[in-house]
mmCIF file of C-alpha atoms in Angstrom:
data_model
loop_
_atom_site.group_PDB
_atom_site.id
_atom_site.type_symbol
_atom_site.label_atom_id
_atom_site.label_comp_id
_atom_site.label_asym_id
_atom_site.label_seq_id
_atom_site.Cartn_x
_atom_site.Cartn_y
_atom_site.Cartn_z
ATOM 1 C CA UNK A 586 80.311 109.395 116.132
ATOM 2 C CA UNK A 587 81.853 110.342 112.745
ATOM 3 C CA UNK A 588 84.318 107.716 111.389
ATOM 4 C CA UNK A 589 86.531 108.017 108.353
ATOM 5 C CA UNK A 590 87.706 105.157 106.148
ATOM 6 C CA UNK A 591 91.374 104.023 106.386
ATOM 7 C CA UNK A 592 93.456 101.193 105.345
ATOM 8 C CA UNK A 593 94.920 98.845 108.061
ATOM 9 C CA UNK A 594 98.476 99.763 106.945
ATOM 10 C CA UNK A 595 97.757 103.458 107.219
ATOM 11 C CA UNK A 596 95.976 102.955 110.563
ATOM 12 C CA UNK A 597 99.044 101.221 111.968
ATOM 13 C CA UNK A 598 101.130 104.189 110.815
ATOM 14 C CA UNK A 599 98.797 106.830 112.270
ATOM 15 C CA UNK A 600 98.654 105.094 115.657
ATOM 16 C CA UNK A 601 102.384 104.733 115.695
ATOM 17 C CA UNK A 602 102.831 108.418 114.956
ATOM 18 C CA UNK A 603 100.487 109.163 117.861
ATOM 19 C CA UNK A 604 102.396 106.975 120.237
ATOM 20 C CA UNK A 605 105.734 108.792 119.550
ATOM 21 C CA UNK A 606 104.496 111.797 121.579
ATOM 22 C CA UNK A 607 102.492 109.824 124.139
ATOM 23 C CA UNK A 608 103.558 110.668 127.742
ATOM 24 C CA UNK A 609 102.379 108.407 130.482
ATOM 25 C CA UNK A 610 100.305 110.356 133.121
ATOM 26 C CA UNK A 611 102.113 108.636 136.026
ATOM 27 C CA UNK A 612 105.540 109.584 134.888
ATOM 28 C CA UNK A 613 106.536 106.104 133.677
ATOM 29 C CA UNK A 614 109.034 105.990 130.898
ATOM 30 C CA UNK A 615 107.009 103.250 129.188
ATOM 31 C CA UNK A 616 103.721 104.122 127.374
ATOM 32 C CA UNK A 617 101.123 101.260 127.881
ATOM 33 C CA UNK A 618 98.608 100.817 124.976
ATOM 34 C CA UNK A 619 95.553 98.594 124.833
ATOM 35 C CA UNK A 620 94.299 97.100 121.590
ATOM 36 C CA UNK A 621 90.991 95.792 122.775
ATOM 37 C CA UNK A 622 88.577 93.525 120.796
ATOM 38 C CA UNK A 623 87.110 90.118 120.573
ATOM 39 C CA UNK A 624 89.191 87.516 118.765
ATOM 40 C CA UNK A 625 87.054 87.841 115.678
ATOM 41 C CA UNK A 626 88.132 91.487 115.408
ATOM 42 C CA UNK A 627 91.786 90.556 115.306
ATOM 43 C CA UNK A 628 93.242 93.228 117.604
ATOM 44 C CA UNK A 629 96.441 91.268 117.570
ATOM 45 C CA UNK A 630 96.993 91.893 113.873
ATOM 46 C CA UNK A 631 96.595 95.665 114.512
ATOM 47 C CA UNK A 632 99.077 95.373 117.453
ATOM 48 C CA UNK A 633 101.654 93.808 115.215
ATOM 49 C CA UNK A 634 101.173 96.531 112.556
ATOM 50 C CA UNK A 635 101.675 99.292 115.084
ATOM 51 C CA UNK A 636 104.715 97.481 116.468
ATOM 52 C CA UNK A 637 106.310 97.316 113.024
ATOM 53 C CA UNK A 638 105.507 100.990 112.323
ATOM 54 C CA UNK A 639 107.111 101.852 115.623
ATOM 55 C CA UNK A 640 110.205 99.812 114.687
ATOM 56 C CA UNK A 641 110.604 101.655 111.372
ATOM 57 C CA UNK A 642 110.438 104.931 113.382
ATOM 58 C CA UNK A 643 113.115 103.798 115.703
ATOM 59 C CA UNK A 644 110.888 103.177 118.726
ATOM 60 C CA UNK A 645 111.117 99.765 120.458
ATOM 61 C CA UNK A 646 107.881 98.087 121.489
ATOM 62 C CA UNK A 647 106.678 94.809 122.947
ATOM 63 C CA UNK A 648 103.493 93.059 121.786
ATOM 64 C CA UNK A 649 101.831 91.054 124.469
ATOM 65 C CA UNK A 650 98.662 88.916 123.991
ATOM 66 C CA UNK A 651 96.106 88.361 126.682
ATOM 67 C CA UNK A 652 95.810 84.770 125.554
ATOM 68 C CA UNK A 653 99.373 84.271 126.892
ATOM 69 C CA UNK A 654 98.012 84.882 130.347
ATOM 70 C CA UNK A 655 95.180 82.422 130.453
ATOM 71 C CA UNK A 656 94.586 80.439 133.574
ATOM 72 C CA UNK A 657 95.193 76.758 133.676
ATOM 73 C CA UNK A 658 92.392 74.643 132.180
ATOM 74 C CA UNK A 659 91.559 73.141 135.558
ATOM 75 C CA UNK A 660 90.526 76.701 136.653
ATOM 76 C CA UNK A 661 89.078 78.004 133.360
ATOM 77 C CA UNK A 662 86.890 74.987 132.829
ATOM 78 C CA UNK A 663 85.925 74.358 136.443
ATOM 79 C CA UNK A 664 82.279 74.967 135.595
ATOM 80 C CA UNK A 665 82.340 73.358 132.188
ATOM 81 C CA UNK A 666 83.703 74.158 128.689
ATOM 82 C CA UNK A 667 80.950 76.732 127.855
ATOM 83 C CA UNK A 668 80.483 78.742 130.960
ATOM 84 C CA UNK A 669 80.052 82.431 129.971
ATOM 85 C CA UNK A 670 80.468 83.735 133.520
ATOM 86 C CA UNK A 671 83.739 81.869 133.919
ATOM 87 C CA UNK A 672 84.889 83.258 130.579
ATOM 88 C CA UNK A 673 83.996 86.791 131.530
ATOM 89 C CA UNK A 674 85.520 86.752 134.990
ATOM 90 C CA UNK A 675 87.986 83.937 135.316
ATOM 91 C CA UNK A 676 89.684 82.918 132.146
ATOM 92 C CA UNK A 677 92.551 85.436 132.222
ATOM 93 C CA UNK A 678 95.180 85.731 134.974
ATOM 94 C CA UNK A 679 94.881 89.519 135.578
ATOM 95 C CA UNK A 680 97.013 89.126 138.761
ATOM 96 C CA UNK A 681 99.969 87.769 136.727
ATOM 97 C CA UNK A 682 99.511 90.589 134.214
ATOM 98 C CA UNK A 683 99.752 93.141 136.987
ATOM 99 C CA UNK A 684 102.845 91.393 138.447
ATOM 100 C CA UNK A 685 104.754 90.370 135.288
ATOM 101 C CA UNK A 686 103.748 93.093 132.786
ATOM 102 C CA UNK A 687 102.371 96.275 134.385
ATOM 103 C CA UNK A 688 104.452 96.209 137.639
ATOM 104 C CA UNK A 689 107.862 96.303 135.786
ATOM 105 C CA UNK A 690 106.571 99.267 133.725
ATOM 106 C CA UNK A 691 105.657 101.433 136.697
ATOM 107 C CA UNK A 692 107.657 104.679 137.226
ATOM 108 C CA UNK A 693 110.138 102.903 139.465
ATOM 109 C CA UNK A 694 110.108 99.602 137.455
ATOM 110 C CA UNK A 695 113.025 97.916 135.703
ATOM 111 C CA UNK A 696 111.307 97.252 132.322
ATOM 112 C CA UNK A 697 111.861 93.476 132.731
ATOM 113 C CA UNK A 698 108.554 91.966 131.352
ATOM 114 C CA UNK A 699 107.383 88.468 130.987
ATOM 115 C CA UNK A 700 105.736 88.262 127.457
ATOM 116 C CA UNK A 701 103.573 85.268 128.223
ATOM 117 C CA UNK A 702 102.973 82.763 130.985
ATOM 118 C CA UNK A 703 100.673 79.899 129.834
ATOM 119 C CA UNK A 704 100.281 77.909 126.621
ATOM 120 C CA UNK A 705 96.512 77.065 126.167
ATOM 121 C CA UNK A 706 97.340 74.299 123.638
ATOM 122 C CA UNK A 707 99.674 72.308 125.970
ATOM 123 C CA UNK A 708 98.020 73.698 129.215
ATOM 124 C CA UNK A 709 101.633 74.257 130.555
ATOM 125 C CA UNK A 710 103.780 77.131 131.528
ATOM 126 C CA UNK A 711 105.501 78.683 128.490
ATOM 127 C CA UNK A 712 108.799 79.270 130.319
ATOM 128 C CA UNK A 713 109.513 82.131 127.987
ATOM 129 C CA UNK A 714 112.367 84.430 129.066
ATOM 130 C CA UNK A 715 111.875 87.855 130.412
ATOM 131 C CA UNK A 716 112.300 90.651 127.873
ATOM 132 C CA UNK A 717 113.834 93.989 128.783
ATOM 133 C CA UNK A 718 111.819 96.859 127.355
ATOM 134 C CA UNK A 719 114.115 99.962 127.274
ATOM 135 C CA UNK A 720 112.748 103.341 128.492
ATOM 136 C CA UNK A 721 110.618 104.890 125.859
ATOM 137 C CA UNK A 722 109.641 101.445 124.618
ATOM 138 C CA UNK A 723 105.849 100.906 124.176
ATOM 139 C CA UNK A 724 103.772 98.056 125.598
ATOM 140 C CA UNK A 725 101.099 96.941 123.111
ATOM 141 C CA UNK A 726 98.732 94.595 124.987
ATOM 142 C CA UNK A 727 96.026 93.114 122.850
ATOM 143 C CA UNK A 728 93.023 90.859 123.588
ATOM 144 C CA UNK A 729 89.395 90.798 124.655
ATOM 145 C CA UNK A 730 87.590 92.518 127.550
ATOM 146 C CA UNK A 731 90.667 94.607 128.369
ATOM 147 C CA UNK A 732 89.013 97.875 129.381
ATOM 148 C CA UNK A 733 87.150 96.398 132.405
ATOM 149 C CA UNK A 734 90.255 95.606 134.563
ATOM 150 C CA UNK A 735 91.474 99.037 135.428
ATOM 151 C CA UNK A 736 94.867 98.415 133.801
ATOM 152 C CA UNK A 737 96.925 101.677 133.653
ATOM 153 C CA UNK A 738 96.758 102.246 129.967
ATOM 154 C CA UNK A 739 97.920 105.541 128.529
ATOM 155 C CA UNK A 740 96.080 105.016 125.280
ATOM 156 C CA UNK A 741 93.163 102.620 124.512
ATOM 157 C CA UNK A 742 92.041 101.399 121.115
ATOM 158 C CA UNK A 743 88.877 99.384 120.749
ATOM 159 C CA UNK A 744 88.237 97.397 117.540
ATOM 160 C CA UNK A 745 84.490 97.254 117.161
ATOM 161 C CA UNK A 746 82.347 94.699 115.484
ATOM 162 C CA UNK A 747 78.573 95.109 115.251
ATOM 163 C CA UNK A 748 76.582 92.337 116.811
ATOM 164 C CA UNK A 749 75.929 90.669 113.402
ATOM 165 C CA UNK A 750 79.500 90.887 112.303
ATOM 166 C CA UNK A 751 80.734 89.495 115.640
ATOM 167 C CA UNK A 752 78.372 86.517 115.275
ATOM 168 C CA UNK A 753 79.340 85.913 111.547
ATOM 169 C CA UNK A 754 83.093 86.093 112.160
ATOM 170 C CA UNK A 755 83.216 84.055 115.383
ATOM 171 C CA UNK A 756 83.574 80.347 114.720
ATOM 172 C CA UNK A 757 80.540 78.392 115.534
ATOM 173 C CA UNK A 758 82.179 76.380 118.402
ATOM 174 C CA UNK A 759 82.924 79.759 120.116
ATOM 175 C CA UNK A 760 79.452 81.204 119.897
ATOM 176 C CA UNK A 761 78.900 80.413 123.514
ATOM 177 C CA UNK A 762 81.277 83.354 124.313
ATOM 178 C CA UNK A 763 79.091 85.970 122.545
ATOM 179 C CA UNK A 764 76.929 86.770 125.638
ATOM 180 C CA UNK A 765 80.180 87.790 127.407
ATOM 181 C CA UNK A 766 80.736 90.404 124.745
ATOM 182 C CA UNK A 767 77.136 91.615 124.949
ATOM 183 C CA UNK A 768 77.677 92.052 128.714
ATOM 184 C CA UNK A 769 80.974 93.855 128.139
ATOM 185 C CA UNK A 770 79.293 96.312 125.708
ATOM 186 C CA UNK A 771 76.565 96.985 128.356
ATOM 187 C CA UNK A 772 78.693 97.252 131.489
ATOM 188 C CA UNK A 773 81.894 98.918 130.032
ATOM 189 C CA UNK A 774 80.809 100.342 126.713
ATOM 190 C CA UNK A 775 84.295 100.067 125.217
ATOM 191 C CA UNK A 776 83.179 101.887 122.052
ATOM 192 C CA UNK A 777 82.673 105.072 124.082
ATOM 193 C CA UNK A 778 85.372 104.499 126.671
ATOM 194 C CA UNK A 779 88.285 103.959 124.294
ATOM 195 C CA UNK A 780 90.405 106.890 123.192
ATOM 196 C CA UNK A 781 90.440 105.463 119.599
ATOM 197 C CA UNK A 782 87.586 103.576 117.956
ATOM 198 C CA UNK A 783 88.160 101.353 114.912
ATOM 199 C CA UNK A 784 85.068 99.773 113.244
ATOM 200 C CA UNK A 785 85.952 96.648 111.397
ATOM 201 C CA UNK A 786 82.602 95.054 110.202
ATOM 202 C CA UNK A 787 84.157 94.772 106.801
ATOM 203 C CA UNK A 788 87.671 93.339 107.507
ATOM 204 C CA UNK A 789 88.920 94.889 104.188
ATOM 205 C CA UNK A 790 87.740 98.445 104.826
ATOM 206 C CA UNK A 791 88.028 99.601 108.441
ATOM 207 C CA UNK A 792 87.107 103.057 109.715
ATOM 208 C CA UNK A 793 88.173 105.065 112.688
ATOM 209 C CA UNK A 794 87.492 108.206 114.575
ATOM 210 C CA UNK A 795 90.953 109.640 113.958
#
């Protein structure tokens, strides 16, 4: 696949421009966008850039992090602190995401979204208030392993790191998660499945498939 060099700022602008004309296939008034990538790829930073670019263009958006929908530690760590299978299949509360984020953005939804549910630092509910996303507002959900859950995204972006870059940029205490990303690449192939591919091996000089 041919990729072209781009700056992060320009990438955020180009994605925002693309989202202005995005029409959800199911007739929902809320486009839903995935910014998928391992924490080391920093998909959240790209989500924030896109959100800011949309704001400048007069389009509301809501940035939601998968980390805000972690399961309680008693469930995440039931099989130990370094269980790769649990990380891959059980760390994130996908049921809550369906109920609190995607459900309200269905064609007959009310746009009332819960931006986060659980604080992994305190291991307590965040008690954040609901946010009303007006019709035409864009959901920007970012985090790891997003494309394996059948969420109803209207556009998917995958921030790719090579195996070597992923290992170098992942903190040593988190290296136990790396086999989960290897499995994700094998089973889901997000680089091929995503609508937009961003390669970020060099964090200063990304490239994308336009």
